[in-house]
Tab-separated table of C-alpha atoms in Angstrom:
chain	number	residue	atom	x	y	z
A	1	UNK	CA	43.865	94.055	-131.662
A	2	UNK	CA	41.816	93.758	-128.296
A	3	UNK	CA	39.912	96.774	-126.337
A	4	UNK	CA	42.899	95.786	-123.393
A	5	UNK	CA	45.898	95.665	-126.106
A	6	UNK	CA	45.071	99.592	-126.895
A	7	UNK	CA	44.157	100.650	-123.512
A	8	UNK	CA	48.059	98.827	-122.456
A	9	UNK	CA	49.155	100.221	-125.967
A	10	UNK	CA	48.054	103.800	-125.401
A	11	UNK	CA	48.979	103.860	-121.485
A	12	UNK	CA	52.867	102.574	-122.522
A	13	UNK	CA	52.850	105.782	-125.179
A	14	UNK	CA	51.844	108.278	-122.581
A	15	UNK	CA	54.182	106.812	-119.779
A	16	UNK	CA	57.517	107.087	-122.352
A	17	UNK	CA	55.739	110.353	-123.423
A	18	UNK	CA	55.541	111.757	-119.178
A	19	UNK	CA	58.969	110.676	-118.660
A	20	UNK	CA	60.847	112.239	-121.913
A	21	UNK	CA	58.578	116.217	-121.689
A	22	UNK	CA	57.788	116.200	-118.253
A	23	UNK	CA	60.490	117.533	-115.716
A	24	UNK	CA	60.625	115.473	-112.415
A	25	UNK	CA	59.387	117.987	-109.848
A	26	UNK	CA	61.661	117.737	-106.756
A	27	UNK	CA	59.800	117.927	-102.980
A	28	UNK	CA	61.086	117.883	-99.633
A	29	UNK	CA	61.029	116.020	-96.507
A	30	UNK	CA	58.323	117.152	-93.762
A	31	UNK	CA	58.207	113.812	-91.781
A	32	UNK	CA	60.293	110.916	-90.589
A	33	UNK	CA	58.586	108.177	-88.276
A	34	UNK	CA	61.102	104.918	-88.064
A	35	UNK	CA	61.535	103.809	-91.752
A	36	UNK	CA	58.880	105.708	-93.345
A	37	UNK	CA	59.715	108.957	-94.738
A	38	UNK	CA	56.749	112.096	-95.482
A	39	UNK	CA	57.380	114.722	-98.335
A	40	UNK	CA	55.553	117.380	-100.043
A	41	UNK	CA	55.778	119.434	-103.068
A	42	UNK	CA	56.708	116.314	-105.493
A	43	UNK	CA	53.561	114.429	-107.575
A	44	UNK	CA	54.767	110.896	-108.003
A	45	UNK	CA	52.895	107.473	-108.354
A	46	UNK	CA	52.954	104.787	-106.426
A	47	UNK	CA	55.408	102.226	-106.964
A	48	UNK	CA	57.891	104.975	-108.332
A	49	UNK	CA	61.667	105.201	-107.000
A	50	UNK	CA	62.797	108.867	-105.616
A	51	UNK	CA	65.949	109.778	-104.649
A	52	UNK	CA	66.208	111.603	-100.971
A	53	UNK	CA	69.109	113.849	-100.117
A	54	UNK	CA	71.551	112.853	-97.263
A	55	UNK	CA	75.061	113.912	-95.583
A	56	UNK	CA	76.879	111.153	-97.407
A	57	UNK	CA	75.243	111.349	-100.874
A	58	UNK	CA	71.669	109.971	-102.000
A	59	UNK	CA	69.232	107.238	-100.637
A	60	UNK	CA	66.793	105.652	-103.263
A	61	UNK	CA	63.467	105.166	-101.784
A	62	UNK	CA	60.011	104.119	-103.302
A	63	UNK	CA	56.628	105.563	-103.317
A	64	UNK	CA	54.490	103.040	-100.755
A	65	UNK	CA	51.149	105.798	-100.094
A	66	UNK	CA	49.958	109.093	-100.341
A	67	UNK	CA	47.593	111.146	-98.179
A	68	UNK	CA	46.514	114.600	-99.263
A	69	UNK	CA	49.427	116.556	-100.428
A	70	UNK	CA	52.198	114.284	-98.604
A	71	UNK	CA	53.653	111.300	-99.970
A	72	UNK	CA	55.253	108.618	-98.148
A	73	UNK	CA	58.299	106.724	-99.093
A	74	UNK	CA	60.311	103.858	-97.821
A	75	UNK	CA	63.763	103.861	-98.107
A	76	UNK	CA	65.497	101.076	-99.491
A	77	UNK	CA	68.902	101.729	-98.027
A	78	UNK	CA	69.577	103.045	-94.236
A	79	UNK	CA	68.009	106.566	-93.569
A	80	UNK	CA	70.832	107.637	-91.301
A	81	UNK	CA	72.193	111.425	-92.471
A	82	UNK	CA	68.395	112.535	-93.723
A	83	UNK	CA	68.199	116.083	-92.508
A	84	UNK	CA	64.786	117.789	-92.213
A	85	UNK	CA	63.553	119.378	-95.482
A	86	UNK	CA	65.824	117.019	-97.876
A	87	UNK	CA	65.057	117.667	-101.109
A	88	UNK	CA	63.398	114.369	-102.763
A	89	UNK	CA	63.459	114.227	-106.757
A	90	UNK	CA	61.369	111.320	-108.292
A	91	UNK	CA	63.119	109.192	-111.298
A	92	UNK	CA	61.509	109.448	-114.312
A	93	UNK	CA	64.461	107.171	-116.007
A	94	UNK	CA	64.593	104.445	-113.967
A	95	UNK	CA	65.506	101.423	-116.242
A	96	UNK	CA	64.194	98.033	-113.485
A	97	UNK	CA	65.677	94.844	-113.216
A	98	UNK	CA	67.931	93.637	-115.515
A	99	UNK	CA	66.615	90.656	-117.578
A	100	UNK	CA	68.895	88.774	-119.467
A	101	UNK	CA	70.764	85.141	-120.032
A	102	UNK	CA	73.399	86.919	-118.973
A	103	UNK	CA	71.589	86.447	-115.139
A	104	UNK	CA	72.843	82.690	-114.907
A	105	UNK	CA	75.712	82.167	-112.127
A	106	UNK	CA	74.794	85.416	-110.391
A	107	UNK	CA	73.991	87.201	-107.409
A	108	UNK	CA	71.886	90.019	-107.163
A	109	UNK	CA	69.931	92.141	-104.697
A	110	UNK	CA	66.037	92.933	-104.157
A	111	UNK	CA	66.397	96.050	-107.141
A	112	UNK	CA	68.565	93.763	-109.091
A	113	UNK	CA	72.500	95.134	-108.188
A	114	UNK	CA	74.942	92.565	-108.812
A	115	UNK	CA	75.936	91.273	-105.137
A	116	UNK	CA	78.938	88.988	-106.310
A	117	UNK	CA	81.405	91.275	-107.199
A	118	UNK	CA	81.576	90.784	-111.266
A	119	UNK	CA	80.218	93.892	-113.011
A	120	UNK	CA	77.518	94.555	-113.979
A	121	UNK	CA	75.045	92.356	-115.834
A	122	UNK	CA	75.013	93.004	-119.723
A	123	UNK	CA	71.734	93.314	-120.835
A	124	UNK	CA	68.979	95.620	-123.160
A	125	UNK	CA	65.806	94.925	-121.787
A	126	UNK	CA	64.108	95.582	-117.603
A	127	UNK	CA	61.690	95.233	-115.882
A	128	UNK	CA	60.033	97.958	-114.269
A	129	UNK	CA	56.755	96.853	-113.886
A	130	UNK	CA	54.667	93.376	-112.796
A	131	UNK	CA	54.329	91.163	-115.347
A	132	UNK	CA	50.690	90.709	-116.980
A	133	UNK	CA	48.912	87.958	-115.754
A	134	UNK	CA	48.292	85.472	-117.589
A	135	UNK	CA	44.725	84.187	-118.449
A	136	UNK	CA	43.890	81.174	-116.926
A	137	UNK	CA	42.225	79.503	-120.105
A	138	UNK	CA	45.337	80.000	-121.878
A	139	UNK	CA	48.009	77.948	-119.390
A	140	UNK	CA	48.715	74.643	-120.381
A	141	UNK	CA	47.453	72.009	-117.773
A	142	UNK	CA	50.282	70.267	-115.638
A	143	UNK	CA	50.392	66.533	-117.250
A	144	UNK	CA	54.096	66.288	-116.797
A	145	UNK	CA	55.870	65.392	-113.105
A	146	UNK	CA	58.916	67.260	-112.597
A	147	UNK	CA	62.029	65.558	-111.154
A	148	UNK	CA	63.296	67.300	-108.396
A	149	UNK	CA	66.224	64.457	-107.070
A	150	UNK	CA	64.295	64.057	-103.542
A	151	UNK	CA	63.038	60.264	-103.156
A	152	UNK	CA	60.263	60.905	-100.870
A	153	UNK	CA	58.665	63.746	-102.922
A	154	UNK	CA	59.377	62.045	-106.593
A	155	UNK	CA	58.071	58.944	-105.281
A	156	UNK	CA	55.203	59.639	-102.499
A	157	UNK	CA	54.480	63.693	-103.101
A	158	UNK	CA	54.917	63.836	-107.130
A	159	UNK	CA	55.397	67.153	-108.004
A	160	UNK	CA	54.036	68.344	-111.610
A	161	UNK	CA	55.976	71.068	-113.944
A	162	UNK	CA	53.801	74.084	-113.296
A	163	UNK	CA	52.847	72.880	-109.965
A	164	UNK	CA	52.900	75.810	-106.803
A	165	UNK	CA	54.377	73.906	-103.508
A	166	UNK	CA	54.287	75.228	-99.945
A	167	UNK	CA	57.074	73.838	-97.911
A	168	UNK	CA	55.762	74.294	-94.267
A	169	UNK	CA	57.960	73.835	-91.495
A	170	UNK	CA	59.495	75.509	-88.200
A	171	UNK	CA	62.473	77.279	-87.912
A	172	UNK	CA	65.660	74.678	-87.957
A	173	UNK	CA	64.225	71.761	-89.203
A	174	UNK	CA	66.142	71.545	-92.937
A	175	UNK	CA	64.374	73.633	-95.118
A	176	UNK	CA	66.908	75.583	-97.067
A	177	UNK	CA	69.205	72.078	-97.143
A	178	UNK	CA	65.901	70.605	-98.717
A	179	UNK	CA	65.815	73.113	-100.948
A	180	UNK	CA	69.521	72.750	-101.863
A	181	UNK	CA	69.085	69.178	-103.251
A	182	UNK	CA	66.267	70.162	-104.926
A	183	UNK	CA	68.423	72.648	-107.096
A	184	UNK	CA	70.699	69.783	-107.525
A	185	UNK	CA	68.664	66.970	-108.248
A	186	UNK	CA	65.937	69.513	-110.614
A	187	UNK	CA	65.225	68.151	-113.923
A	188	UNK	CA	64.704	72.213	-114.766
A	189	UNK	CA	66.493	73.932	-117.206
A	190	UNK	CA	66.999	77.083	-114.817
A	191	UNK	CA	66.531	77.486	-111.040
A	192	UNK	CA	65.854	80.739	-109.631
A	193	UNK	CA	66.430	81.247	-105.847
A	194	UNK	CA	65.400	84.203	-103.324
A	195	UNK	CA	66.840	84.269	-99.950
A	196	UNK	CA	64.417	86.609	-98.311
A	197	UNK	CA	64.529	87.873	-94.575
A	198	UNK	CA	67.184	84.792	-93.543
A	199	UNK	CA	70.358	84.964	-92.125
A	200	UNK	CA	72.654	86.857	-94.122
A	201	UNK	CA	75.258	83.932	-93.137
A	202	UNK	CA	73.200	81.830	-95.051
A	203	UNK	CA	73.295	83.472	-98.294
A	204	UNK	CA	76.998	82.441	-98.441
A	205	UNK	CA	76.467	78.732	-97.602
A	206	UNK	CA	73.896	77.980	-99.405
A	207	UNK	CA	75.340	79.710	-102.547
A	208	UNK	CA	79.019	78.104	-101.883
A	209	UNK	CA	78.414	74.662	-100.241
A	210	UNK	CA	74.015	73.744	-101.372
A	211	UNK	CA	74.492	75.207	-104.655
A	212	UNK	CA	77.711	74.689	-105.831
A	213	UNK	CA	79.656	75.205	-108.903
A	214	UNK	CA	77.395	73.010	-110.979
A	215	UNK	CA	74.343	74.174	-109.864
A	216	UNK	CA	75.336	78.366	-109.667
A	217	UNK	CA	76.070	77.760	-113.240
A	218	UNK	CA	72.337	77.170	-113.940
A	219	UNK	CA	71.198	79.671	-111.298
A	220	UNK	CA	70.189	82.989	-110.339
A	221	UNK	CA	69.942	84.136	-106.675
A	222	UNK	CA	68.202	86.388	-105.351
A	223	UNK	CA	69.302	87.756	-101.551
A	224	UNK	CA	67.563	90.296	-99.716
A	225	UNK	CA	68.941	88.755	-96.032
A	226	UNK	CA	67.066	90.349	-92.374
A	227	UNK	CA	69.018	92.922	-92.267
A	228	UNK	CA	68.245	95.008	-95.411
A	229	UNK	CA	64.741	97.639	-95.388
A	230	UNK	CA	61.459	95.666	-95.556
A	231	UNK	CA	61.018	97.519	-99.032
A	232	UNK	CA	64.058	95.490	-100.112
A	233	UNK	CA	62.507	92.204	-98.418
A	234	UNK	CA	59.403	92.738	-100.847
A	235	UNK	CA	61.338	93.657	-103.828
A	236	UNK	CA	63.758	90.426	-103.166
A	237	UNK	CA	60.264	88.489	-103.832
A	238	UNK	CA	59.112	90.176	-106.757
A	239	UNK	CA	62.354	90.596	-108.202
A	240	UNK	CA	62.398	86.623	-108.085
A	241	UNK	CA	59.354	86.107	-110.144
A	242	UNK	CA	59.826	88.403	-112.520
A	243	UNK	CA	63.134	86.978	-113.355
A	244	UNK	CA	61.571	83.290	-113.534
A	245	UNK	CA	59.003	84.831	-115.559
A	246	UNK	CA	61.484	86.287	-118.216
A	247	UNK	CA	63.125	82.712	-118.816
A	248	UNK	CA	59.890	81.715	-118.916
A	249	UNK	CA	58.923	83.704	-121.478
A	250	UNK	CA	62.081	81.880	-123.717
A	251	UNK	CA	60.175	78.427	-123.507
A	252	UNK	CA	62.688	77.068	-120.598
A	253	UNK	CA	61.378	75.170	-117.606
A	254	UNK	CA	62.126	77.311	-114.258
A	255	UNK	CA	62.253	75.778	-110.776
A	256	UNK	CA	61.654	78.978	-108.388
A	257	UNK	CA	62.334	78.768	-105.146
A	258	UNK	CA	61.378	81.304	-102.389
A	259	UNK	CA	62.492	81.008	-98.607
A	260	UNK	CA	60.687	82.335	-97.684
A	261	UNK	CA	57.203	83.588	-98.323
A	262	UNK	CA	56.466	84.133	-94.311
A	263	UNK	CA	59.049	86.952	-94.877
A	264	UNK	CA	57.808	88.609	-97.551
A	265	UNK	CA	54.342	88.772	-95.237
A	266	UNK	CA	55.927	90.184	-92.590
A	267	UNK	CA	57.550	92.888	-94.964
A	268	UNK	CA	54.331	94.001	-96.742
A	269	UNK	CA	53.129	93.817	-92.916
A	270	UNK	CA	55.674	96.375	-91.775
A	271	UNK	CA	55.370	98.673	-94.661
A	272	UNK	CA	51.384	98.660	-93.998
A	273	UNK	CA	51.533	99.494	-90.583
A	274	UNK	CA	53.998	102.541	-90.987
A	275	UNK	CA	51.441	104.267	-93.622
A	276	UNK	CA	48.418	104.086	-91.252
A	277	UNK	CA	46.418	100.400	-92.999
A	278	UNK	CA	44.896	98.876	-90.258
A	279	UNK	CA	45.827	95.271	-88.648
A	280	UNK	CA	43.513	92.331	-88.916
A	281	UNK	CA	44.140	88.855	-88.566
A	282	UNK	CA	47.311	89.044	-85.715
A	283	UNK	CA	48.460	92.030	-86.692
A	284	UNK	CA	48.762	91.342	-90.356
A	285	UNK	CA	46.636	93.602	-92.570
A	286	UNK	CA	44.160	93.401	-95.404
A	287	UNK	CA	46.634	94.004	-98.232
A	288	UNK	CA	49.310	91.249	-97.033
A	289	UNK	CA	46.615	89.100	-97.806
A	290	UNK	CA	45.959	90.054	-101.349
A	291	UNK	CA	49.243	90.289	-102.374
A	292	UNK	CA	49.849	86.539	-101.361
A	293	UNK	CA	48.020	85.195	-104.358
A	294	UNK	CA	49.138	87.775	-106.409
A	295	UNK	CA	53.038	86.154	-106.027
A	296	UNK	CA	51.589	83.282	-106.273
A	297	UNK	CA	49.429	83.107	-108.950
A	298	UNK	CA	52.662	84.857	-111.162
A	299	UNK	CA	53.851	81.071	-111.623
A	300	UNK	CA	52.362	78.222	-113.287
A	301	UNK	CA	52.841	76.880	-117.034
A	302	UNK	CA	52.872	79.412	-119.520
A	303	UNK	CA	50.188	79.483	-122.608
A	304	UNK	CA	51.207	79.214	-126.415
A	305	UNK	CA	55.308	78.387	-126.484
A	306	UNK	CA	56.131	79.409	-122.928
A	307	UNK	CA	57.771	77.457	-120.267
A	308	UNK	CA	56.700	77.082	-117.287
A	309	UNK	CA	57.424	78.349	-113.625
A	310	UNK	CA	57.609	75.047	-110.887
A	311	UNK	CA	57.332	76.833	-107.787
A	312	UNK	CA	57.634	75.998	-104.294
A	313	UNK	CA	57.365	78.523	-100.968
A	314	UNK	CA	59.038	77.784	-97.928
A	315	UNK	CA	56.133	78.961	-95.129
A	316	UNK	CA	57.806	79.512	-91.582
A	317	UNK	CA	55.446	77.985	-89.185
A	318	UNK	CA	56.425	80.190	-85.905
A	319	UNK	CA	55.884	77.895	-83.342
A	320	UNK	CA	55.627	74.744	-85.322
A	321	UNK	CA	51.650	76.152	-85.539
A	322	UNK	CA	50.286	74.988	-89.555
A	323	UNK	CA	47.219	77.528	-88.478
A	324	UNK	CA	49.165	80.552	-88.405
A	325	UNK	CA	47.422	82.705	-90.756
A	326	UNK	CA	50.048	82.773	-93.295
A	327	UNK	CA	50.351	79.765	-93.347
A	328	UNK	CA	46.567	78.961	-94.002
A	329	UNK	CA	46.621	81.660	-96.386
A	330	UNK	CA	48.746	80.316	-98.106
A	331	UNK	CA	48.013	76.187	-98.089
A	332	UNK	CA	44.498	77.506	-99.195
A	333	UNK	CA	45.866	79.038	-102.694
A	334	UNK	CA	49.030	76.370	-103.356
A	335	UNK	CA	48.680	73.724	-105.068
A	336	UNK	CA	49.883	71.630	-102.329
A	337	UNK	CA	52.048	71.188	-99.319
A	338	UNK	CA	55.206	69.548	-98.006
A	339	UNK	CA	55.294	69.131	-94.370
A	340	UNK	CA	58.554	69.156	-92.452
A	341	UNK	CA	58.023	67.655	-88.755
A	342	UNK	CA	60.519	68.750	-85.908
A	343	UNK	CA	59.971	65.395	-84.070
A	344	UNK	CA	61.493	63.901	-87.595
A	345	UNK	CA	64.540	66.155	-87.450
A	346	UNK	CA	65.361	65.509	-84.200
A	347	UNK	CA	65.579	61.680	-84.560
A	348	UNK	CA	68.012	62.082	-87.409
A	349	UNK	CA	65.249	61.202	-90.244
A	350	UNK	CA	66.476	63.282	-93.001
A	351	UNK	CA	64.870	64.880	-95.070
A	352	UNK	CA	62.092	65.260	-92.240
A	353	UNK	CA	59.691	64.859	-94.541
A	354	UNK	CA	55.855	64.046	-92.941
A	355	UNK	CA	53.955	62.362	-95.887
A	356	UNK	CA	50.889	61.981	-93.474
A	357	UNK	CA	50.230	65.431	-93.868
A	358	UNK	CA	52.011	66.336	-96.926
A	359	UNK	CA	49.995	66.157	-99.836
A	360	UNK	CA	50.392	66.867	-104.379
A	361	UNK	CA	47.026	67.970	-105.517
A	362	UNK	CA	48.073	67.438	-108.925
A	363	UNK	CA	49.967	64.288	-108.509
A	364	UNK	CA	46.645	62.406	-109.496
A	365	UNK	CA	47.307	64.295	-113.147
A	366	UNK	CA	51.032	63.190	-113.439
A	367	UNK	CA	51.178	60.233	-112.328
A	368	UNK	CA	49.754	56.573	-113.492
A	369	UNK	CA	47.040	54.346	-110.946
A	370	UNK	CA	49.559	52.193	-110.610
A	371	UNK	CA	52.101	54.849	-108.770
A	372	UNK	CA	48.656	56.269	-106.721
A	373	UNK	CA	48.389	52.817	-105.665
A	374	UNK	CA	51.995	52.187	-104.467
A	375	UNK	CA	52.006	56.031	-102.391
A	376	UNK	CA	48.631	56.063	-101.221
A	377	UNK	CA	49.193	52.406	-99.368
A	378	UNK	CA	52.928	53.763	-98.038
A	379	UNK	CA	50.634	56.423	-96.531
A	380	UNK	CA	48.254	54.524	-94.636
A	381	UNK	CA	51.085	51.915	-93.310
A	382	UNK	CA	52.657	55.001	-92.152
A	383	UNK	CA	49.701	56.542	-90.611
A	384	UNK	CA	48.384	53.566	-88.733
A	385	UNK	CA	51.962	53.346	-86.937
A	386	UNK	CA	52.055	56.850	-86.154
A	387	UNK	CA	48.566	56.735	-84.386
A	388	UNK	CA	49.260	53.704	-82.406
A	389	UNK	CA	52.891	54.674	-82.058
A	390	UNK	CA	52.642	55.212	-78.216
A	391	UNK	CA	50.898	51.825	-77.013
A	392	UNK	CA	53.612	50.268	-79.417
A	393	UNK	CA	55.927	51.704	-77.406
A	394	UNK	CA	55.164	51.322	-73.843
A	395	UNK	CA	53.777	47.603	-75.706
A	396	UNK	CA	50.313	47.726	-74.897
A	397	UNK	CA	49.536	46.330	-78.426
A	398	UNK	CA	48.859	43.066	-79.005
A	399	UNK	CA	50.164	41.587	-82.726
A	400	UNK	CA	47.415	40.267	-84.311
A	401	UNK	CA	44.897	42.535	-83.175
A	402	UNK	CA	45.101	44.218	-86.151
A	403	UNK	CA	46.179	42.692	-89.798
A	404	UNK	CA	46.978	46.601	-90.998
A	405	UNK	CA	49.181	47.557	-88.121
A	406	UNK	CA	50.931	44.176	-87.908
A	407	UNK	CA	51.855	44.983	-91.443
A	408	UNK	CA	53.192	48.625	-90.812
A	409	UNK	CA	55.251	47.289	-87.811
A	410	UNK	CA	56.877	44.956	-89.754
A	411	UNK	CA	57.415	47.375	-92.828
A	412	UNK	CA	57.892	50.618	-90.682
A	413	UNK	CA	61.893	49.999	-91.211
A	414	UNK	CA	61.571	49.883	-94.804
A	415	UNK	CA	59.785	52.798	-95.602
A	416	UNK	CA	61.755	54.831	-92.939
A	417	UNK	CA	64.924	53.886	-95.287
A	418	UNK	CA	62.825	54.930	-97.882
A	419	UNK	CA	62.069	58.039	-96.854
A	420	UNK	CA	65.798	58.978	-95.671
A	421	UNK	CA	68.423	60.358	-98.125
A	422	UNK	CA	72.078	62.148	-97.924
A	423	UNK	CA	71.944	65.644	-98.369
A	424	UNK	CA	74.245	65.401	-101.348
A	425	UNK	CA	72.512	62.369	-102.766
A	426	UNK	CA	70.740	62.887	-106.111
A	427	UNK	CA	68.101	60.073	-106.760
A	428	UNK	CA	66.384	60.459	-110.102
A	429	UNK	CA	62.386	60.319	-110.606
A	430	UNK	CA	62.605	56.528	-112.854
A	431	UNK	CA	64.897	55.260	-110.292
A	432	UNK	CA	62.769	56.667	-107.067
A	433	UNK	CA	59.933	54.657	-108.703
A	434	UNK	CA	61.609	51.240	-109.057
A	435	UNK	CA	62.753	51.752	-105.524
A	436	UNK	CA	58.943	52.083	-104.347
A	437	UNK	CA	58.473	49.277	-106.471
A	438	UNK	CA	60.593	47.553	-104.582
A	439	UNK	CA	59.614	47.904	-101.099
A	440	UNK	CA	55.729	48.064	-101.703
A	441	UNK	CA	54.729	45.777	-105.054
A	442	UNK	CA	51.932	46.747	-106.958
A	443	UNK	CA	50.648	43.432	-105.659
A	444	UNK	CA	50.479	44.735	-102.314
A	445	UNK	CA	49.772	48.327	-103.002
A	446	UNK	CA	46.375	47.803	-105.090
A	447	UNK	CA	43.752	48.766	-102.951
């Protein structure tokens, strides 16, 4: 056994052993500014739950920061009926998350509560804590593309089973009905989903009419909508992974999908601020920043007889601006982006898709020289119509000027039907391929 295997060994003993002798020590409230919540006279960790006395019963809350003798919590249900001097009484028994088969076809919240109404969710084992990190000579390369039932990503953007995806795009512009045939169309054995910080309206509809029957039944969602404490928007997150994490651990592949990761930013942002951390880059602070990768880095292909953990992260560019910082935080430590253009959307090209500036940094690995061929010559027709797009227009170009751009006018319809699919249209990766086959040869593709 390893130096690391005690230490974790010895640290799990005196945990169960603080928990079963010593008696939780109960504080009380001194402080509340907005969400954040100030007591004294109770020693907890961070990270632990406490529950806070109100008029109407008890409100769970979570351990975010100390300073001196006062801890500071933040609530993960609304404060309202917190009276000064509330007594607050850490949990020492606090089981987690559930983790269990038993998860497929449900609904739960950021702390794991059944949202859908059918019981509670049988189970023997939680998670309370992160799960380890994995080292990173032990995960199995990414050799294998991963169907996901979207022609312009099996075919142009190849996505690898292990792979981390950013899905970058403005607000409006199809990103949870991408996702949606993604869940549908997956190759994956199990798809986990977390709605974090959208429209609670959405949570229904994409549930009912993106997911479906068929898909739910493989499924576990995730919702932690706007409206719920930023606490809950982190959890919602977290809660996500760890749940991929545990059906990776039983050697299935898991297609996790978070919209959206600009959300759970703006939550650790919001927590930060209350408890005094300075702001840095537009108002986000130093810790939103290190807790990015840490998400991220949580999936990947596992080591020995693991699974793996396909992941992609929906990144709201506000403004339609791809150097927001999140957003270049977070292309920087993906393994590569999907671009979804507004100008796209709005001319009815669907799914708005922008393979010029999408990219699959591990399609190269997954993928024959044959199929790198095919995409990377789709790519260039596109791009030279895009950048002489205008003087085609107002027809300032003259054809035979240039031998590349004659050919991308004349294939431009093509590849735009290429590109285009039904939102309830499932198009598998062999049959993706034979369609780019079809419209660009290998003939004509070899550069």
């Amino acid at each position: 056994m390893s130096s690391s295997d005690i230490l974790s060994s010895f640290l799990q003993q005196q945990q169960q052993y603080i928990q079963t002798v010593r008696p939780a020590v109960a504080g009380h409230l001194v402080r509340v500014v907005g969400l954040t919540l100030e007591a004294t006279g109770c020693s907890a960790a961070i990270g632990q739950p406490c529950m806070v006395e109100a008029a109407q019963g008890e409100i769970m809350a979570e351990v975010v920061g100390f300073a001196n003798d006062r801890i500071f919590l933040m609530p993960k249900d609304d404060v309202s009926g917190v009276v000064p001097g509330a007594k607050v009484t850490p949990l020492l028994n606090y089981k987690g998350v559930p983790l269990s088969l038993n998860l497929l076809g449900r609904v739960i919240d950021g702390v794991g509560a059944p949202l859908d109404g059918k019981g509670p969710i049988a189970t023997t084992e939680y998670a309370t804590a992160k799960g380890k990190p994995i080292n990173p000579l032990l995960r199995r390369p990414i050799k294998q593309p991963l169907d996901v039932g979207v022609r312009a990503i099996n075919s142009i953007i190849t996505v690898g089973k292990g792979q981390r995806m950013g899905l970058f795009a403005g607000s409006g512009v199809g990103k949870s009905v991408l996702l949606g045939m993604m869940t549908r169309g997956t190759a994956a054995d199990v798809i986990v989903v977390g709605l974090v910080g959208e429209r609670g309206r959405e949570v229904k509809e994409f549930i009912e009419e993106i997911l479906g029957e068929e898909g739910k039944a493989r499924s576990v969602v995730i919702a932690a909508p706007a409206d719920v404490s930023p606490l809950m928007r982190l959890k919602g997150c977290e809660t996500a992974v760890q749940v991929a994490e545990y059906f990776r651990d039983q050697g299935l592949d898991v297609l996790l999908l978070i919209d959206s990761i600009t959300r759970y930013a703006q939550a650790q942002r919001e927590i930060a601020l209350a408890v005094g951390e300075p702001p840095a880059t537009k108002g986000y602070p130093p810790s939103v920043f290190a807790k990015l990768p840490a998400l991220v880095e949580r999936a990947g292909n596992g080591s020995g007889s693991q699974g793996s953990i396909t992941a992609f992260y929906t990144v709201l560019s506000e403004g339609d601006d791809l150097q927001d910082p999140i957003a270049d935080a977070s292309r920087a430590i993906l393994d590569g982006h999907i671009v979804l253009s507004r100008t796209l959307a709005d001319s009815g090209h669907f799914p708005a898709v922008d393979i010029e500036k999408s990219i699959s940094r591990v399609m190269p690995a997954v993928t024959s020289m044959e199929h790198q061929y095919q995409a990377r010559a789709i790519k260039q027709l596109y791009a030279s119509f895009q950048q002489s797009k205008d003087l085609i227009a107002i027809g300032a170009y003259v054809r035979g000027s240039d031998p590349q751009l004659d050919k991308a006018i004349a294939m431009m319809p093509k590849i735009n039907q290429f590109l285009q699919q039904g939102m309830t249209d499932v198009i598998p990766y062999d049959e993706s391929l034979q369609q780019l086959n079809q419209i660009m040869p290998l003939s004509q593709g070899k550069l």
